[in-house]
């Protein structure tokens, strides 16, 4: 019998599960399933897992367990979240779409026998291509040059109005759009907002003015396609901390999602009118480097609980809106679990219960939309060295899937 592989849908949103089935094998036949994809720069990523056909010579990744390879157990999307740079590529690279317009094309292959990761796999008995879409049909992308504000606005298909969300990433800088385009695919008007190292914005993050973010919030709030009265903001890392400052000081912002953020202002001083929140600094003497050259910066940030650092604390108790704090308990970039505790303690001391906490054991720093490949160590764009982000692949993948649904529920609840 000829083996066949079916992955459905063959083209669908990148944050959705696919169903993978193999038929036409011999009962109990050992096979290796592999996924292979090239990113927009031509870097090759791959993953593999070992399976055995059932008594009918069939396999279903939704119910059958992997016995080895890059993951074990029943993991319908394991081949996607375990994608990592192929052996001949530079390590520590992330598989992230630089352009959201084109689908990510993933080839899934079924090989005879069990071959370990990195080894030459056996002959191919079946294969299929899957297209992962970051932008649904009908989503519009509008490049933004509005006063000093730069970025991309993604609008869902239809007349709207839609709940409006500003989306920001961390100290890697530049314009990162894939979460915004997925939010638009899910019905949000999403503004992907860079704040340095993009077009005519400052090259480096020396100091930041909250007026820039205020202008972006007012632009989005007044947009004819955006449902009012308030907007939301979602951020990761430094972007999460900016989200906390925005909901604290800007009345336009009524809901903030902080992913792996700090409850104090860090690195760059933040100015707003006459006010300044000084940035906590990283002490490079507290960075450790492993034998393989990986930097661990977990202990390097100034201690926000030190009274000398109290001027950096974001006074989130002033916020009228609602907070969703998302943390990985194995975040090694910094102590985001502690920072979430400090934020909650501060709110409670002021009699506030306007928050939810999602805390994930075994998850690392960068909790992205579902099936974004796990990357325990990634090249830091600023330092130019590999930095430990922490986490364990399976737990991190499950945190990404669970939190994505919860983030959308939270934003819908508070933005309508």
Short mmCIF file of C-alpha atoms in Angstrom, two decimals:
data_model
loop_
_atom_site.label_atom_id
_atom_site.label_comp_id
_atom_site.label_asym_id
_atom_site.label_seq_id
_atom_site.Cartn_x
_atom_site.Cartn_y
_atom_site.Cartn_z
CA UNK A 1 0.00 0.00 0.00
CA UNK A 2 1.14 3.53 -0.67
CA UNK A 3 1.36 5.66 2.45
CA UNK A 4 -0.50 8.98 2.46
CA UNK A 5 -0.21 12.09 4.65
CA UNK A 6 -3.05 14.57 5.18
CA UNK A 7 -2.58 17.84 7.06
CA UNK A 8 -5.73 19.93 7.37
CA UNK A 9 -6.40 22.70 6.84
CA UNK A 10 -3.71 22.86 4.17
CA UNK A 11 -3.83 26.66 4.56
CA UNK A 12 -5.09 28.32 7.74
CA UNK A 13 -4.35 30.88 10.46
CA UNK A 14 -0.93 30.43 12.07
CA UNK A 15 -2.45 30.48 15.58
CA UNK A 16 -4.76 27.53 14.85
CA UNK A 17 -4.13 23.83 15.25
CA UNK A 18 -3.82 21.55 12.24
CA UNK A 19 -4.86 17.91 12.11
CA UNK A 20 -2.16 15.52 10.88
CA UNK A 21 -3.01 11.96 9.80
CA UNK A 22 -0.97 9.23 8.11
CA UNK A 23 -2.57 6.19 6.45
CA UNK A 24 -1.37 3.24 4.36
CA UNK A 25 1.47 2.13 6.67
CA UNK A 26 2.01 -1.44 7.90
CA UNK A 27 0.56 -2.18 11.36
CA UNK A 28 3.08 -1.07 14.01
CA UNK A 29 5.44 0.41 11.39
CA UNK A 30 7.99 2.84 12.90
CA UNK A 31 8.16 6.21 11.12
CA UNK A 32 9.78 9.58 11.69
CA UNK A 33 7.68 12.66 10.98
CA UNK A 34 9.64 15.78 10.08
CA UNK A 35 8.70 19.42 9.50
CA UNK A 36 10.97 21.65 7.40
CA UNK A 37 10.62 25.38 6.72
CA UNK A 38 12.86 28.16 5.40
CA UNK A 39 12.43 31.65 6.86
CA UNK A 40 12.40 34.82 4.73
CA UNK A 41 16.22 34.98 4.82
CA UNK A 42 16.56 31.37 3.64
CA UNK A 43 17.58 29.94 7.04
CA UNK A 44 16.38 26.34 7.36
CA UNK A 45 14.45 25.15 10.44
CA UNK A 46 13.40 21.57 11.12
CA UNK A 47 11.89 19.25 13.72
CA UNK A 48 11.25 15.51 14.01
CA UNK A 49 9.31 12.98 16.09
CA UNK A 50 9.11 9.18 16.25
CA UNK A 51 5.76 7.39 15.87
CA UNK A 52 4.41 3.87 15.34
CA UNK A 53 1.39 3.09 13.19
CA UNK A 54 -1.62 1.51 14.89
CA UNK A 55 -3.11 -1.88 14.02
CA UNK A 56 -4.75 -0.39 10.92
CA UNK A 57 -1.48 1.14 9.71
CA UNK A 58 -2.66 4.64 10.62
CA UNK A 59 -1.45 7.53 12.73
CA UNK A 60 -3.23 10.59 14.13
CA UNK A 61 -1.08 13.22 15.85
CA UNK A 62 -4.12 14.37 17.84
CA UNK A 63 -4.34 11.04 19.69
CA UNK A 64 -1.08 9.12 19.09
CA UNK A 65 2.05 9.78 21.14
CA UNK A 66 5.55 10.53 19.90
CA UNK A 67 8.11 8.14 21.43
CA UNK A 68 11.21 10.22 20.69
CA UNK A 69 12.79 12.91 18.56
CA UNK A 70 12.30 16.56 19.49
CA UNK A 71 9.33 15.88 21.82
CA UNK A 72 7.38 13.00 23.34
CA UNK A 73 3.72 12.44 24.15
CA UNK A 74 0.51 13.43 22.39
CA UNK A 75 1.29 16.83 20.87
CA UNK A 76 -0.86 17.71 17.83
CA UNK A 77 1.33 20.78 17.09
CA UNK A 78 4.66 19.42 18.36
CA UNK A 79 6.28 19.46 14.91
CA UNK A 80 5.55 23.20 14.67
CA UNK A 81 6.56 24.48 18.11
CA UNK A 82 9.74 22.37 18.19
CA UNK A 83 11.11 23.79 14.90
CA UNK A 84 14.74 24.85 15.43
CA UNK A 85 17.64 25.92 13.19
CA UNK A 86 18.96 22.97 11.13
CA UNK A 87 22.42 21.64 12.00
CA UNK A 88 24.22 23.63 9.30
CA UNK A 89 22.59 26.94 10.32
CA UNK A 90 23.71 29.40 12.97
CA UNK A 91 22.18 28.37 16.32
CA UNK A 92 19.96 30.54 18.53
CA UNK A 93 17.91 32.03 15.70
CA UNK A 94 14.17 32.61 16.06
CA UNK A 95 11.68 31.53 13.41
CA UNK A 96 9.55 34.67 13.17
CA UNK A 97 7.87 36.04 10.04
CA UNK A 98 9.39 39.35 8.95
CA UNK A 99 6.56 39.87 6.47
CA UNK A 100 3.00 39.00 7.47
CA UNK A 101 1.66 39.17 3.90
CA UNK A 102 3.10 35.86 2.70
CA UNK A 103 2.21 32.53 4.30
CA UNK A 104 4.86 30.45 6.05
CA UNK A 105 5.19 27.26 4.02
CA UNK A 106 5.96 24.17 6.10
CA UNK A 107 6.77 20.83 4.47
CA UNK A 108 5.77 17.80 6.54
CA UNK A 109 7.44 14.48 5.63
CA UNK A 110 6.99 10.87 6.71
CA UNK A 111 10.22 8.82 6.70
CA UNK A 112 10.73 5.08 7.14
CA UNK A 113 12.14 4.06 10.53
CA UNK A 114 13.22 6.11 13.52
CA UNK A 115 16.08 8.54 12.88
CA UNK A 116 17.39 10.74 15.72
CA UNK A 117 17.38 14.55 15.39
CA UNK A 118 20.23 15.71 13.17
CA UNK A 119 20.79 12.26 11.58
CA UNK A 120 20.05 11.38 7.96
CA UNK A 121 16.40 10.29 7.93
CA UNK A 122 15.19 7.18 6.11
CA UNK A 123 13.42 7.21 2.72
CA UNK A 124 10.38 9.49 2.37
CA UNK A 125 7.11 7.56 2.11
CA UNK A 126 4.69 10.54 2.08
CA UNK A 127 4.76 14.34 2.27
CA UNK A 128 2.49 17.39 2.28
CA UNK A 129 2.82 21.18 2.39
CA UNK A 130 1.02 23.35 4.94
CA UNK A 131 0.59 27.12 4.65
CA UNK A 132 0.43 29.06 7.92
CA UNK A 133 -1.28 32.43 7.37
CA UNK A 134 -0.53 35.42 9.59
CA UNK A 135 -3.10 37.63 7.86
CA UNK A 136 -6.62 36.43 7.07
CA UNK A 137 -8.15 37.27 3.69
CA UNK A 138 -9.61 40.77 3.84
CA UNK A 139 -7.33 42.07 6.65
CA UNK A 140 -5.88 45.45 5.62
CA UNK A 141 -2.38 46.62 6.58
CA UNK A 142 -1.89 50.39 6.63
CA UNK A 143 1.62 51.78 7.08
CA UNK A 144 1.52 54.62 9.55
CA UNK A 145 3.19 58.03 9.50
CA UNK A 146 0.91 60.04 11.72
CA UNK A 147 2.67 63.01 13.36
CA UNK A 148 5.64 61.42 15.15
CA UNK A 149 3.99 57.98 15.31
CA UNK A 150 5.26 55.12 13.12
CA UNK A 151 4.06 51.55 12.66
CA UNK A 152 1.42 49.43 10.94
CA UNK A 153 -2.32 49.38 11.53
CA UNK A 154 -4.07 46.07 10.81
CA UNK A 155 -7.84 46.26 10.28
CA UNK A 156 -10.15 43.21 10.16
CA UNK A 157 -12.43 42.73 7.16
CA UNK A 158 -15.87 44.35 7.42
CA UNK A 159 -17.27 47.68 8.51
CA UNK A 160 -16.50 47.48 12.23
CA UNK A 161 -16.14 49.23 14.52
CA UNK A 162 -13.59 46.92 16.15
CA UNK A 163 -11.94 46.90 19.58
CA UNK A 164 -8.61 48.75 19.25
CA UNK A 165 -5.30 47.39 20.60
CA UNK A 166 -1.73 48.75 20.53
CA UNK A 167 0.88 45.95 20.27
CA UNK A 168 4.52 46.36 21.35
CA UNK A 169 7.57 44.14 21.71
CA UNK A 170 10.75 44.57 23.72
CA UNK A 171 14.23 45.99 23.58
CA UNK A 172 15.05 44.31 20.24
CA UNK A 173 13.48 47.39 18.63
CA UNK A 174 12.13 47.70 15.10
CA UNK A 175 8.67 46.81 13.82
CA UNK A 176 7.36 43.34 14.75
CA UNK A 177 3.98 42.75 13.13
CA UNK A 178 2.96 39.10 13.34
CA UNK A 179 1.01 39.34 16.62
CA UNK A 180 -0.84 42.45 15.37
CA UNK A 181 -1.82 40.74 12.12
CA UNK A 182 -3.09 37.70 14.05
CA UNK A 183 -5.07 40.00 16.38
CA UNK A 184 -6.66 41.60 13.29
CA UNK A 185 -7.43 38.10 12.00
CA UNK A 186 -9.26 37.60 15.33
CA UNK A 187 -11.31 40.80 14.99
CA UNK A 188 -9.19 43.52 16.63
CA UNK A 189 -7.98 46.77 15.05
CA UNK A 190 -4.32 46.29 16.00
CA UNK A 191 -1.59 48.93 15.82
CA UNK A 192 1.91 47.42 15.73
CA UNK A 193 3.92 50.19 17.41
CA UNK A 194 7.72 50.44 17.21
CA UNK A 195 9.39 52.91 19.55
CA UNK A 196 13.04 52.87 18.44
CA UNK A 197 15.29 51.60 15.64
CA UNK A 198 12.69 52.04 12.90
CA UNK A 199 12.59 54.63 10.10
CA UNK A 200 13.15 58.08 11.66
CA UNK A 201 12.67 56.94 15.28
CA UNK A 202 15.79 57.08 17.52
CA UNK A 203 18.33 54.33 16.70
CA UNK A 204 18.83 53.32 20.32
CA UNK A 205 16.59 53.33 23.38
CA UNK A 206 18.30 56.00 25.51
CA UNK A 207 15.21 57.75 26.85
CA UNK A 208 11.53 57.56 26.00
CA UNK A 209 8.74 60.13 26.01
CA UNK A 210 5.27 58.91 26.98
CA UNK A 211 3.85 61.63 24.68
CA UNK A 212 4.82 59.40 21.71
CA UNK A 213 2.65 56.57 23.08
CA UNK A 214 -0.10 59.03 23.98
CA UNK A 215 -0.22 60.24 20.37
CA UNK A 216 -0.47 56.62 19.18
CA UNK A 217 -3.29 55.91 21.68
CA UNK A 218 -5.23 59.01 20.58
CA UNK A 219 -4.77 58.14 16.91
CA UNK A 220 -6.15 54.64 17.46
CA UNK A 221 -8.98 55.76 19.75
CA UNK A 222 -10.18 58.33 17.18
CA UNK A 223 -9.92 56.02 14.17
CA UNK A 224 -13.36 55.62 12.53
CA UNK A 225 -12.99 51.80 12.51
CA UNK A 226 -12.21 51.63 16.25
CA UNK A 227 -14.90 51.01 18.85
CA UNK A 228 -14.61 53.34 21.85
CA UNK A 229 -14.43 54.73 24.30
CA UNK A 230 -11.14 53.14 25.44
CA UNK A 231 -8.41 51.06 23.79
CA UNK A 232 -6.21 48.20 24.95
CA UNK A 233 -2.48 47.63 24.85
CA UNK A 234 -0.44 44.41 24.79
CA UNK A 235 3.31 44.25 25.28
CA UNK A 236 6.13 41.76 25.86
CA UNK A 237 9.26 42.51 27.94
CA UNK A 238 10.04 46.23 27.72
CA UNK A 239 6.79 46.58 25.74
CA UNK A 240 4.88 45.08 28.70
CA UNK A 241 6.34 47.64 31.06
CA UNK A 242 5.39 50.44 28.63
CA UNK A 243 1.87 48.98 28.57
CA UNK A 244 1.75 49.36 32.37
CA UNK A 245 2.90 53.00 32.12
CA UNK A 246 0.34 53.73 29.39
CA UNK A 247 -2.65 52.42 31.35
CA UNK A 248 -1.36 54.27 34.45
CA UNK A 249 -0.99 57.72 32.86
CA UNK A 250 -3.15 57.72 29.70
CA UNK A 251 -6.96 57.78 30.17
CA UNK A 252 -7.43 56.47 26.60
CA UNK A 253 -6.01 53.07 27.69
CA UNK A 254 -8.46 50.93 29.69
CA UNK A 255 -6.96 47.41 29.39
CA UNK A 256 -3.30 46.32 29.51
CA UNK A 257 -1.80 42.90 28.82
CA UNK A 258 1.70 42.63 30.31
CA UNK A 259 3.65 39.57 29.10
CA UNK A 260 6.88 38.96 31.05
CA UNK A 261 7.04 42.60 32.10
CA UNK A 262 8.60 44.51 34.99
CA UNK A 263 6.53 46.57 37.42
CA UNK A 264 9.23 49.28 37.44
CA UNK A 265 10.56 51.30 34.52
CA UNK A 266 13.81 49.80 33.19
CA UNK A 267 16.86 50.69 31.06
CA UNK A 268 15.63 53.98 29.52
CA UNK A 269 14.27 56.91 31.54
CA UNK A 270 10.59 57.55 30.77
CA UNK A 271 9.48 61.19 30.60
CA UNK A 272 5.93 62.55 30.63
CA UNK A 273 5.65 66.31 30.89
CA UNK A 274 7.50 67.29 34.08
CA UNK A 275 7.55 63.71 35.40
CA UNK A 276 10.43 61.23 34.97
CA UNK A 277 10.51 57.54 35.87
CA UNK A 278 14.23 56.65 35.94
CA UNK A 279 15.12 53.33 34.32
CA UNK A 280 16.52 50.50 36.44
CA UNK A 281 19.91 49.45 35.05
CA UNK A 282 21.52 46.10 34.26
CA UNK A 283 24.74 45.39 36.19
CA UNK A 284 26.92 43.48 33.73
CA UNK A 285 29.04 42.19 36.63
CA UNK A 286 26.05 40.06 37.65
CA UNK A 287 25.83 38.34 34.26
CA UNK A 288 27.12 34.76 34.12
CA UNK A 289 28.34 33.06 30.94
CA UNK A 290 28.10 29.29 30.44
CA UNK A 291 30.88 27.15 28.95
CA UNK A 292 28.99 27.22 25.64
CA UNK A 293 28.99 31.05 25.65
CA UNK A 294 25.34 31.59 26.62
CA UNK A 295 24.71 34.70 28.73
CA UNK A 296 22.44 34.41 31.81
CA UNK A 297 21.23 37.92 32.76
CA UNK A 298 18.60 36.74 35.30
CA UNK A 299 20.21 38.49 38.31
CA UNK A 300 21.56 41.53 36.48
CA UNK A 301 18.67 44.02 36.75
CA UNK A 302 18.72 46.45 39.70
CA UNK A 303 16.46 45.22 42.50
CA UNK A 304 13.09 47.03 42.22
CA UNK A 305 12.36 46.26 45.92
CA UNK A 306 15.41 48.26 47.05
CA UNK A 307 14.03 51.54 48.51
CA UNK A 308 16.72 53.44 46.57
CA UNK A 309 14.98 52.28 43.37
CA UNK A 310 11.46 53.35 44.39
CA UNK A 311 11.43 56.35 41.95
CA UNK A 312 11.41 53.78 39.09
CA UNK A 313 8.24 52.01 40.28
CA UNK A 314 5.28 52.51 37.93
CA UNK A 315 2.37 53.83 40.11
CA UNK A 316 -0.12 51.38 38.58
CA UNK A 317 -2.58 51.95 41.43
CA UNK A 318 -3.53 55.19 39.60
CA UNK A 319 -4.88 53.19 36.65
CA UNK A 320 -8.65 53.11 36.20
CA UNK A 321 -8.51 50.18 33.78
CA UNK A 322 -7.78 46.44 34.03
CA UNK A 323 -4.55 44.43 33.98
CA UNK A 324 -3.78 40.96 32.65
CA UNK A 325 -0.33 39.82 33.82
CA UNK A 326 1.15 36.86 31.91
CA UNK A 327 4.37 35.26 33.19
CA UNK A 328 6.45 32.15 32.66
CA UNK A 329 7.70 30.80 35.97
CA UNK A 330 10.97 29.73 34.32
CA UNK A 331 11.63 33.14 32.69
CA UNK A 332 15.44 33.53 32.86
CA UNK A 333 15.58 36.91 31.12
CA UNK A 334 14.52 38.53 34.39
CA UNK A 335 12.30 37.86 37.41
CA UNK A 336 8.91 38.43 35.77
CA UNK A 337 7.08 36.21 38.32
CA UNK A 338 8.41 38.39 41.15
CA UNK A 339 7.58 41.59 39.24
CA UNK A 340 3.97 40.39 38.75
CA UNK A 341 3.76 39.65 42.51
CA UNK A 342 5.03 43.17 43.28
CA UNK A 343 2.45 44.69 40.91
CA UNK A 344 -0.40 42.69 42.49
CA UNK A 345 0.77 43.56 46.02
CA UNK A 346 0.83 47.25 45.08
CA UNK A 347 -2.69 47.13 43.62
CA UNK A 348 -4.05 45.27 46.65
CA UNK A 349 -2.42 47.72 49.07
CA UNK A 350 -4.50 50.39 47.35
CA UNK A 351 -7.68 48.33 47.62
CA UNK A 352 -7.73 47.31 43.95
CA UNK A 353 -8.66 43.96 42.42
CA UNK A 354 -8.56 45.11 38.79
CA UNK A 355 -6.14 42.40 37.64
CA UNK A 356 -5.83 38.79 36.52
CA UNK A 357 -2.63 36.73 36.67
CA UNK A 358 -1.73 33.89 34.30
CA UNK A 359 1.39 32.19 35.69
CA UNK A 360 2.78 29.20 33.78
CA UNK A 361 5.17 26.63 35.33
CA UNK A 362 7.96 25.67 32.91
CA UNK A 363 7.35 28.58 30.51
CA UNK A 364 10.16 30.97 29.57
CA UNK A 365 10.36 34.65 28.70
CA UNK A 366 8.77 35.24 25.34
CA UNK A 367 5.21 33.93 25.39
CA UNK A 368 3.98 34.44 21.81
CA UNK A 369 0.88 33.30 19.89
CA UNK A 370 0.35 29.50 19.63
CA UNK A 371 2.83 27.28 17.77
CA UNK A 372 5.50 30.02 17.61
CA UNK A 373 8.63 27.82 17.84
CA UNK A 374 10.13 27.64 21.31
CA UNK A 375 13.56 29.24 21.58
CA UNK A 376 15.24 28.70 24.96
CA UNK A 377 18.33 30.69 23.96
CA UNK A 378 18.17 33.49 21.37
CA UNK A 379 20.66 35.93 19.93
CA UNK A 380 20.20 39.30 21.62
CA UNK A 381 20.05 41.97 18.94
CA UNK A 382 21.49 44.66 21.21
CA UNK A 383 24.25 42.66 22.92
CA UNK A 384 24.98 40.46 19.88
CA UNK A 385 25.36 37.38 22.11
CA UNK A 386 23.12 34.37 22.89
CA UNK A 387 20.96 35.09 25.96
CA UNK A 388 19.06 32.53 28.03
CA UNK A 389 15.28 33.07 27.90
CA UNK A 390 14.46 29.98 29.99
CA UNK A 391 11.60 27.55 29.79
CA UNK A 392 11.00 23.97 28.70
CA UNK A 393 9.62 23.47 25.20
CA UNK A 394 6.40 21.53 25.91
CA UNK A 395 5.34 23.63 28.93
CA UNK A 396 6.13 26.81 27.01
CA UNK A 397 4.11 25.68 23.99
CA UNK A 398 1.11 24.91 26.21
CA UNK A 399 1.43 28.34 27.88
CA UNK A 400 1.38 30.03 24.47
CA UNK A 401 -1.77 28.20 23.42
CA UNK A 402 -3.63 28.76 26.69
CA UNK A 403 -2.67 32.43 27.16
CA UNK A 404 -3.61 33.42 23.60
CA UNK A 405 -7.25 32.48 24.16
CA UNK A 406 -7.26 34.19 27.58
CA UNK A 407 -5.70 37.39 26.16
CA UNK A 408 -8.44 37.65 23.53
CA UNK A 409 -11.16 37.00 26.14
CA UNK A 410 -9.70 39.72 28.40
CA UNK A 411 -9.50 42.28 25.60
CA UNK A 412 -13.04 41.54 24.40
CA UNK A 413 -14.36 41.77 27.97
CA UNK A 414 -12.88 45.23 28.60
CA UNK A 415 -13.03 46.71 25.08
CA UNK A 416 -16.40 45.33 23.95
#
